[in-house]
Short mmCIF file of C-alpha atoms in Angstrom, two decimals:
data_model
loop_
_atom_site.label_atom_id
_atom_site.label_comp_id
_atom_site.label_asym_id
_atom_site.label_seq_id
_atom_site.Cartn_x
_atom_site.Cartn_y
_atom_site.Cartn_z
CA MET A 648 -100.04 -13.79 97.15
CA GLU A 649 -101.37 -12.20 100.30
CA ARG A 650 -98.79 -11.80 103.06
CA ARG A 651 -101.27 -12.88 105.73
CA LYS A 652 -102.20 -15.99 103.77
CA PHE A 653 -98.73 -17.49 103.68
CA LEU A 654 -97.83 -16.35 107.20
CA LYS A 655 -100.90 -18.14 108.56
CA GLY A 656 -99.84 -21.46 107.05
CA ALA A 657 -98.07 -22.69 110.17
CA ALA A 658 -100.83 -21.51 112.51
CA LEU A 659 -103.39 -23.43 110.49
CA GLY A 660 -101.42 -26.64 111.03
CA ALA A 661 -100.37 -27.32 107.46
CA GLY A 662 -98.17 -30.11 108.77
CA ALA A 663 -95.37 -31.98 107.12
CA THR A 664 -95.06 -32.52 103.41
CA ALA A 665 -94.01 -36.06 102.51
CA LEU A 666 -91.68 -35.89 99.54
CA ALA A 667 -90.44 -39.44 99.02
CA THR A 668 -90.62 -40.70 95.46
CA PRO A 669 -93.48 -43.21 95.11
CA ALA A 670 -91.56 -46.07 93.47
CA LEU A 671 -89.35 -46.75 96.45
CA ALA A 672 -91.18 -44.83 99.17
CA GLN A 673 -90.52 -45.97 102.74
CA SER A 674 -87.60 -48.16 101.63
CA GLY A 675 -84.83 -45.78 102.68
CA LYS A 676 -83.71 -43.58 105.54
CA THR A 677 -86.03 -40.88 106.87
CA LEU A 678 -84.85 -37.30 106.48
CA THR A 679 -87.00 -34.92 108.51
CA ILE A 680 -86.27 -31.29 107.68
CA VAL A 681 -87.39 -28.31 109.79
CA SER A 682 -87.20 -24.79 108.40
CA THR A 683 -86.99 -21.31 109.85
CA TRP A 684 -89.24 -19.99 107.07
CA PRO A 685 -93.05 -20.08 106.83
CA ARG A 686 -94.66 -22.39 104.28
CA ASP A 687 -95.01 -20.96 100.76
CA PHE A 688 -93.07 -17.88 101.84
CA PRO A 689 -91.94 -16.25 98.54
CA GLY A 690 -88.20 -16.60 98.08
CA LEU A 691 -86.84 -18.11 101.27
CA GLY A 692 -89.76 -20.42 102.02
CA THR A 693 -90.26 -21.63 98.48
CA SER A 694 -86.51 -22.19 98.15
CA ALA A 695 -86.51 -24.43 101.23
CA GLN A 696 -89.47 -26.44 99.93
CA ARG A 697 -87.85 -26.74 96.51
CA LEU A 698 -84.65 -28.07 98.10
CA ALA A 699 -86.51 -30.67 100.15
CA ALA A 700 -88.38 -31.85 97.06
CA ARG A 701 -85.17 -31.99 95.03
CA ILE A 702 -83.41 -34.18 97.60
CA ALA A 703 -86.33 -36.60 97.50
CA GLN A 704 -86.32 -36.61 93.72
CA LEU A 705 -82.59 -37.19 93.32
CA SER A 706 -82.45 -39.86 96.02
CA ASP A 707 -84.99 -42.00 94.12
CA GLY A 708 -86.37 -43.41 97.34
CA ALA A 709 -83.10 -43.79 99.23
CA LEU A 710 -84.20 -40.89 101.43
CA ASN A 711 -87.79 -40.50 102.63
CA VAL A 712 -88.02 -36.74 103.03
CA GLU A 713 -90.45 -34.97 105.36
CA TYR A 714 -90.52 -31.17 105.33
CA PHE A 715 -91.87 -28.97 108.13
CA ALA A 716 -92.08 -25.21 107.72
CA SER A 717 -91.58 -22.84 110.64
CA GLY A 718 -94.08 -23.49 113.42
CA GLU A 719 -95.36 -26.79 111.99
CA ARG A 720 -93.09 -28.94 114.13
CA VAL A 721 -91.01 -26.46 116.13
CA GLY A 722 -90.62 -22.69 116.19
CA ALA A 723 -88.17 -21.12 113.77
CA PHE A 724 -85.47 -20.49 116.35
CA ASP A 725 -85.91 -23.96 117.88
CA SER A 726 -84.69 -25.62 114.69
CA PHE A 727 -81.07 -25.77 115.81
CA ASP A 728 -81.79 -27.71 118.99
CA GLU A 729 -84.30 -29.94 117.21
CA VAL A 730 -81.59 -31.13 114.84
CA ALA A 731 -78.67 -31.14 117.28
CA SER A 732 -80.72 -33.39 119.57
CA GLY A 733 -81.53 -35.78 116.74
CA ASN A 734 -85.30 -35.20 116.90
CA ALA A 735 -85.05 -34.05 113.27
CA GLN A 736 -82.27 -34.74 110.81
CA ALA A 737 -81.79 -31.34 109.18
CA TYR A 738 -82.71 -27.66 109.30
CA ILE A 739 -82.79 -24.97 106.63
CA ALA A 740 -81.90 -21.62 108.13
CA ALA A 741 -79.54 -18.67 108.25
CA ASP A 742 -76.74 -19.82 110.53
CA TYR A 743 -76.24 -16.34 111.99
CA TYR A 744 -79.40 -17.04 113.98
CA TRP A 745 -77.16 -19.19 116.18
CA THR A 746 -74.56 -16.59 117.21
CA GLY A 747 -75.79 -17.02 120.78
CA LYS A 748 -74.43 -20.56 120.52
CA HIS A 749 -71.15 -19.43 118.96
CA PRO A 750 -70.35 -16.11 117.21
CA GLY A 751 -68.45 -17.99 114.52
CA PHE A 752 -71.76 -19.05 112.97
CA ALA A 753 -72.29 -15.49 111.72
CA TYR A 754 -69.55 -15.84 109.10
CA PHE A 755 -71.45 -18.69 107.47
CA THR A 756 -74.39 -16.45 106.66
CA SER A 757 -72.94 -12.97 106.33
CA VAL A 758 -71.18 -10.34 108.41
CA PRO A 759 -70.93 -6.54 108.21
CA PHE A 760 -68.64 -5.32 105.42
CA GLY A 761 -68.22 -8.95 104.47
CA MET A 762 -68.06 -10.88 101.24
CA SER A 763 -70.37 -10.72 98.27
CA THR A 764 -71.93 -14.04 97.35
CA PRO A 765 -69.27 -14.98 94.72
CA GLU A 766 -66.50 -14.15 97.19
CA TRP A 767 -68.17 -16.13 99.99
CA ASN A 768 -68.65 -19.11 97.68
CA ALA A 769 -64.95 -19.03 96.83
CA TRP A 770 -63.93 -18.83 100.50
CA VAL A 771 -66.20 -21.69 101.56
CA ARG A 772 -65.27 -23.97 98.69
CA PHE A 773 -61.61 -23.12 98.06
CA GLY A 774 -60.39 -20.96 100.94
CA GLY A 775 -60.86 -23.20 103.95
CA GLY A 776 -64.28 -21.88 104.92
CA GLN A 777 -66.07 -25.22 104.75
CA GLU A 778 -63.50 -26.82 107.04
CA LEU A 779 -64.00 -24.06 109.61
CA TRP A 780 -67.77 -24.38 109.23
CA ASP A 781 -67.44 -28.10 109.90
CA GLU A 782 -65.41 -27.32 112.99
CA VAL A 783 -67.83 -24.88 114.60
CA SER A 784 -70.86 -26.96 113.60
CA GLY A 785 -69.16 -30.09 114.86
CA GLU A 786 -68.96 -28.63 118.36
CA PHE A 787 -72.76 -28.98 118.43
CA GLY A 788 -73.04 -32.32 116.67
CA LEU A 789 -73.91 -30.79 113.28
CA LYS A 790 -72.70 -30.74 109.69
CA ALA A 791 -73.73 -27.80 107.46
CA LEU A 792 -73.75 -27.10 103.73
CA ALA A 793 -74.58 -23.95 101.77
CA CYS A 794 -78.07 -24.22 100.30
CA GLY A 795 -79.17 -20.72 99.29
CA SER A 796 -78.14 -17.11 98.93
CA THR A 797 -79.95 -13.79 99.01
CA GLY A 798 -77.14 -11.73 97.49
CA THR A 799 -76.61 -8.21 98.80
CA GLN A 800 -79.47 -7.33 101.09
CA ALA A 801 -81.30 -4.04 101.47
CA GLY A 802 -80.35 -1.70 104.29
CA GLY A 803 -83.85 -1.94 105.68
CA TRP A 804 -87.20 -0.27 106.28
CA PHE A 805 -87.40 2.85 108.43
CA ASN A 806 -90.17 5.19 109.52
CA LYS A 807 -87.77 8.15 109.22
CA GLU A 808 -84.78 9.08 107.09
CA ILE A 809 -81.33 8.11 108.36
CA GLU A 810 -79.05 11.05 107.65
CA SER A 811 -76.43 10.48 110.35
CA ALA A 812 -75.44 7.95 112.96
CA ASP A 813 -77.33 10.05 115.51
CA ASP A 814 -80.58 9.05 113.79
CA LEU A 815 -79.91 5.46 114.88
CA LYS A 816 -79.76 6.26 118.58
CA GLY A 817 -82.76 4.84 120.42
CA LEU A 818 -84.05 3.19 117.25
CA LYS A 819 -85.69 -0.20 117.83
CA MET A 820 -84.75 -2.39 114.88
CA ARG A 821 -84.94 -6.04 113.90
CA MET A 822 -81.47 -7.11 112.76
CA PRO A 823 -79.86 -10.45 113.68
CA GLY A 824 -76.20 -11.45 113.65
CA LEU A 825 -73.16 -9.22 113.93
CA GLY A 826 -74.99 -6.50 111.98
CA GLY A 827 -77.32 -6.11 114.93
CA GLN A 828 -74.32 -5.73 117.21
CA VAL A 829 -72.99 -2.94 114.98
CA LEU A 830 -76.26 -1.03 115.33
CA SER A 831 -76.18 -1.56 119.08
CA LYS A 832 -72.73 0.05 119.18
CA LEU A 833 -74.33 3.10 117.55
CA GLY A 834 -77.08 3.35 120.15
CA ALA A 835 -79.86 1.36 118.50
CA SER A 836 -81.84 -1.30 120.33
CA THR A 837 -81.82 -4.44 118.20
CA VAL A 838 -83.83 -7.64 118.31
CA SER A 839 -83.76 -10.90 116.35
CA LEU A 840 -87.23 -11.95 115.22
CA PRO A 841 -88.25 -14.79 112.88
CA GLY A 842 -89.80 -13.64 109.62
CA SER A 843 -93.33 -14.51 110.65
CA GLN A 844 -93.23 -12.04 113.56
CA ILE A 845 -91.68 -8.96 111.93
CA TYR A 846 -94.75 -7.39 110.30
CA GLU A 847 -96.87 -7.43 113.45
CA ASN A 848 -94.07 -5.92 115.53
CA LEU A 849 -93.45 -3.19 112.96
CA VAL A 850 -97.11 -2.25 112.56
CA SER A 851 -97.70 -2.23 116.32
CA GLY A 852 -94.70 0.01 116.94
CA SER A 853 -92.83 -2.59 118.98
CA ILE A 854 -90.00 -1.96 116.53
CA ASP A 855 -89.31 1.18 114.49
CA ALA A 856 -87.39 -0.43 111.65
CA THR A 857 -86.44 -3.77 110.18
CA GLU A 858 -84.22 -5.39 107.64
CA TRP A 859 -85.33 -8.51 105.82
CA VAL A 860 -83.87 -9.45 102.45
CA GLY A 861 -84.46 -7.41 99.32
CA PRO A 862 -87.26 -6.13 97.07
CA TYR A 863 -88.59 -9.51 95.92
CA ASN A 864 -88.91 -11.01 99.40
CA ASP A 865 -89.80 -7.72 101.08
CA TYR A 866 -92.66 -6.87 98.71
CA PHE A 867 -94.80 -9.72 100.07
CA MET A 868 -94.11 -8.75 103.68
CA LYS A 869 -95.94 -5.41 103.27
CA PHE A 870 -93.51 -3.53 105.49
CA TYR A 871 -94.43 -0.42 103.50
CA GLU A 872 -97.66 -0.23 105.49
CA ALA A 873 -95.63 0.96 108.48
CA ALA A 874 -92.34 2.24 107.06
CA LYS A 875 -92.04 4.14 103.78
CA TYR A 876 -88.27 4.70 103.65
CA TYR A 877 -86.46 1.77 102.03
CA TYR A 878 -82.68 1.83 102.03
CA THR A 879 -80.62 0.13 99.35
CA ALA A 880 -77.44 -1.85 100.04
CA GLY A 881 -76.87 -2.44 103.74
CA MET A 882 -73.63 -3.12 105.55
CA HIS A 883 -75.01 -6.08 107.48
CA GLU A 884 -75.51 -8.76 104.79
CA PRO A 885 -73.58 -8.08 101.59
CA GLY A 886 -73.87 -11.71 100.52
CA GLY A 887 -73.20 -15.19 101.71
CA GLY A 888 -75.29 -18.24 102.25
CA LEU A 889 -78.09 -20.10 103.92
CA ALA A 890 -77.48 -23.39 105.67
CA PHE A 891 -78.66 -26.97 105.38
CA GLY A 892 -77.60 -28.09 108.85
CA MET A 893 -77.66 -31.85 109.47
CA ASN A 894 -77.36 -33.92 112.59
CA ARG A 895 -73.78 -35.14 112.39
CA ALA A 896 -74.55 -38.70 113.46
CA PHE A 897 -77.22 -38.87 110.73
CA TYR A 898 -74.79 -37.48 108.15
CA ASP A 899 -72.05 -39.91 109.16
CA GLY A 900 -74.49 -42.79 108.74
CA LEU A 901 -75.31 -41.93 105.13
CA SER A 902 -73.87 -43.80 102.19
CA ASP A 903 -71.57 -42.00 99.76
CA TYR A 904 -74.46 -41.89 97.31
CA GLU A 905 -76.86 -40.36 99.83
CA ARG A 906 -74.34 -37.71 100.79
CA ALA A 907 -73.73 -36.94 97.13
CA VAL A 908 -77.48 -36.49 96.59
CA ILE A 909 -77.76 -34.00 99.44
CA GLU A 910 -74.60 -32.14 98.44
CA ALA A 911 -75.71 -31.87 94.81
CA ALA A 912 -79.21 -30.67 95.72
CA CYS A 913 -77.81 -28.07 98.14
CA ALA A 914 -75.30 -26.76 95.58
CA GLU A 915 -78.02 -26.55 92.94
CA GLU A 916 -80.43 -24.66 95.21
CA HIS A 917 -77.68 -22.37 96.47
CA ALA A 918 -77.19 -21.09 92.92
CA TYR A 919 -80.88 -21.23 91.98
CA ALA A 920 -82.05 -19.15 94.93
CA HIS A 921 -79.46 -16.46 94.28
CA ASP A 922 -80.25 -16.29 90.58
CA GLU A 923 -83.98 -16.05 91.30
CA LEU A 924 -83.55 -12.99 93.49
CA ILE A 925 -81.20 -11.26 91.05
CA ALA A 926 -83.81 -11.82 88.34
CA LYS A 927 -86.77 -10.54 90.39
CA ASN A 928 -85.42 -7.76 92.61
CA GLY A 929 -85.64 -5.08 89.92
CA GLU A 930 -89.24 -5.92 89.07
CA TYR A 931 -90.35 -5.84 92.69
CA LEU A 932 -88.42 -2.69 93.57
CA ALA A 933 -90.39 -0.97 90.80
CA LYS A 934 -93.63 -2.35 92.26
CA LEU A 935 -92.75 -1.00 95.71
CA VAL A 936 -92.11 2.45 94.29
CA ASP A 937 -94.87 2.65 91.68
CA GLU A 938 -97.66 0.80 93.50
CA GLN A 939 -96.94 1.59 97.15
CA GLY A 940 -95.17 4.94 97.05
CA VAL A 941 -92.07 3.63 98.80
CA GLN A 942 -89.24 6.17 98.97
CA VAL A 943 -85.88 4.61 98.12
CA ARG A 944 -82.83 5.99 99.88
CA SER A 945 -79.13 5.17 100.25
CA PHE A 946 -76.99 5.63 103.33
CA ASN A 947 -74.56 8.52 102.99
CA ASP A 948 -70.81 8.22 103.47
CA ASP A 949 -70.91 9.48 107.05
CA VAL A 950 -73.37 6.74 108.03
CA TRP A 951 -71.28 4.14 106.24
CA ASP A 952 -68.16 5.34 108.06
CA SER A 953 -69.96 5.06 111.39
CA PHE A 954 -70.99 1.52 110.49
CA GLY A 955 -67.38 0.72 109.66
CA GLU A 956 -65.98 2.01 112.94
CA ALA A 957 -68.55 0.06 114.95
CA ALA A 958 -67.94 -3.08 112.89
CA GLU A 959 -64.24 -3.04 113.81
CA GLU A 960 -65.18 -3.15 117.49
CA VAL A 961 -67.60 -6.02 116.89
CA PHE A 962 -64.96 -8.06 115.05
CA GLU A 963 -62.45 -7.59 117.85
CA GLU A 964 -65.00 -8.72 120.41
CA THR A 965 -65.84 -11.72 118.24
CA ARG A 966 -62.18 -12.71 118.02
CA ASP A 967 -61.92 -12.52 121.80
CA HIS A 968 -64.67 -15.10 122.22
CA SER A 969 -62.48 -18.12 121.52
CA GLU A 970 -59.54 -19.44 119.56
CA LEU A 971 -61.92 -20.91 116.98
CA ALA A 972 -63.82 -17.62 116.58
CA ALA A 973 -60.51 -15.85 116.00
CA ARG A 974 -59.45 -18.37 113.35
CA ILE A 975 -62.78 -18.09 111.54
CA ASN A 976 -62.66 -14.30 111.55
CA ASP A 977 -59.02 -14.15 110.45
CA SER A 978 -59.51 -16.62 107.61
CA PHE A 979 -62.60 -14.74 106.45
CA GLN A 980 -60.97 -11.31 106.60
CA SER A 981 -57.79 -12.47 104.90
CA SER A 982 -59.67 -14.07 102.03
CA LEU A 983 -61.96 -11.05 101.71
CA ARG A 984 -59.02 -8.68 101.27
CA GLU A 985 -57.28 -10.90 98.78
CA MET A 986 -60.34 -11.56 96.64
CA GLY A 987 -61.86 -8.12 97.13
CA GLY A 988 -58.80 -6.38 95.73
CA THR A 989 -58.79 -8.55 92.63
CA MET A 990 -62.54 -8.22 92.11
CA ALA A 991 -62.21 -4.43 92.35
CA GLN A 992 -59.79 -4.50 89.42
CA PHE A 993 -61.95 -6.72 87.26
CA GLU A 994 -65.64 -7.31 88.13
CA VAL A 995 -66.21 -4.03 89.96
CA GLU A 996 -64.26 -1.95 87.45
CA TYR A 997 -66.17 -3.55 84.59
CA VAL A 998 -69.60 -3.07 86.17
CA ASN A 999 -68.88 0.55 87.07
CA GLN A 1000 -67.64 1.38 83.56
CA ARG A 1001 -70.43 -0.57 81.88
CA ASN A 1002 -73.06 1.26 83.89
CA ARG A 1003 -71.42 4.61 83.18
CA VAL A 1004 -71.29 4.00 79.43
CA LEU A 1005 -74.85 2.67 79.31
CA GLY A 1006 -76.18 5.48 81.50
CA LEU A 1007 -77.31 3.16 84.29
CA THR A 1008 -75.81 5.24 87.08
CA GLU A 1009 -77.49 8.33 88.47
#
C-alpha cells in the first residue's frame, strides 16, 4: 500500500462508513465514531475501522454505527471536543493527545519508563486504573475504554546518531505526551502532530526526527526517505493502550446489553491490535533494513540515564498539577513497581534466559 494513497483518503472526502447490520438497520441508537487515524492506515487506522465494524456486528442493529476517519468529519485533534460536546458519540484515539486538557490522560496511553502492555492491562482492570480513568474522563463528560495497544514502541527516526544527551539539544522532534516533555527537559524542541502530517514535516525539514509506533506501522509511513537511523525501544511509550472515548451522557443512556457489546468489542480489539503488531513487527523491521537500508540503533546507557533523570522531573511537575493528577501518578507508579519486580523474576528472567540459550541475543 502506498503511503500517499492512504494518507490522501481524508482529503478526497471518503466520508463516513455506515456499519449497521442490514436486518435491523436504523432501528437502534446512532453511534457516530470519529478517529484520529487516517482511513485504511495500516495498523492504527485498520484497527479503528475493525472495531467500529465489530460493534455494529455484535449489536445486531441495536447500534447504527457511523465511522469517520481523521479529517472526514473533524481533524484528528478535534476529536475530543467533538465527542465531549455530543456532536459525535465516540472517538478512537491515544488519550495522551489530551494532556493539554489534563496531564492525567497521559497515563491511559503510556508514559516514560512506564508499564508494558500486560502490566498496564493489569493496572487498568485490577489495580484501580479504570476507576481513575473514569474520574479524569468524567471531568470532561466522557467515559473511556481500552481498545488497542501498540506494545513497546520504537525510539524513533533520526537524521543523525544519538550518542549522548547533548545530541538531543536543539533537535526538533515529533513526540506527544509526557515523553515529549522529557525530551524538552534535555533541550529538544518537541511538537505533537497527527499521523497524517508527520511525513511532510520530516521531509521538509520542519522537524529533524519523529517517533511513531514500530516497524509494521512505520514501514508504510516511509520515514526512511528522510531519516535513516531507526532506534529500537524508546523510553516514551513502553506499552499501554488506545482509547474508545464516549460521550458520557450517551454511555449512560445505553442499555446493559449495548454497553456489553461495546465493552466486548473494545476488549477484543485491544488484544487483537497488540497481537497483530507483535506478529508483524519482525517482518517489517527486516523489510526496512533489507529493502530501504535503514540503520538500526539502540540508545546507550548514558542516554537512557539522561531520559530517566528528566522523567523524574516531569512526573513531579505532573503531580503538582492537581490532586487527581497526583493520585493517578501515584497509583500508576506503585502498581508498576509491584508488578515490575515480579515480572522481572518470572517473565523477564525467562525471556532473557530463553534468548541466551537459543542464541537470539547479540
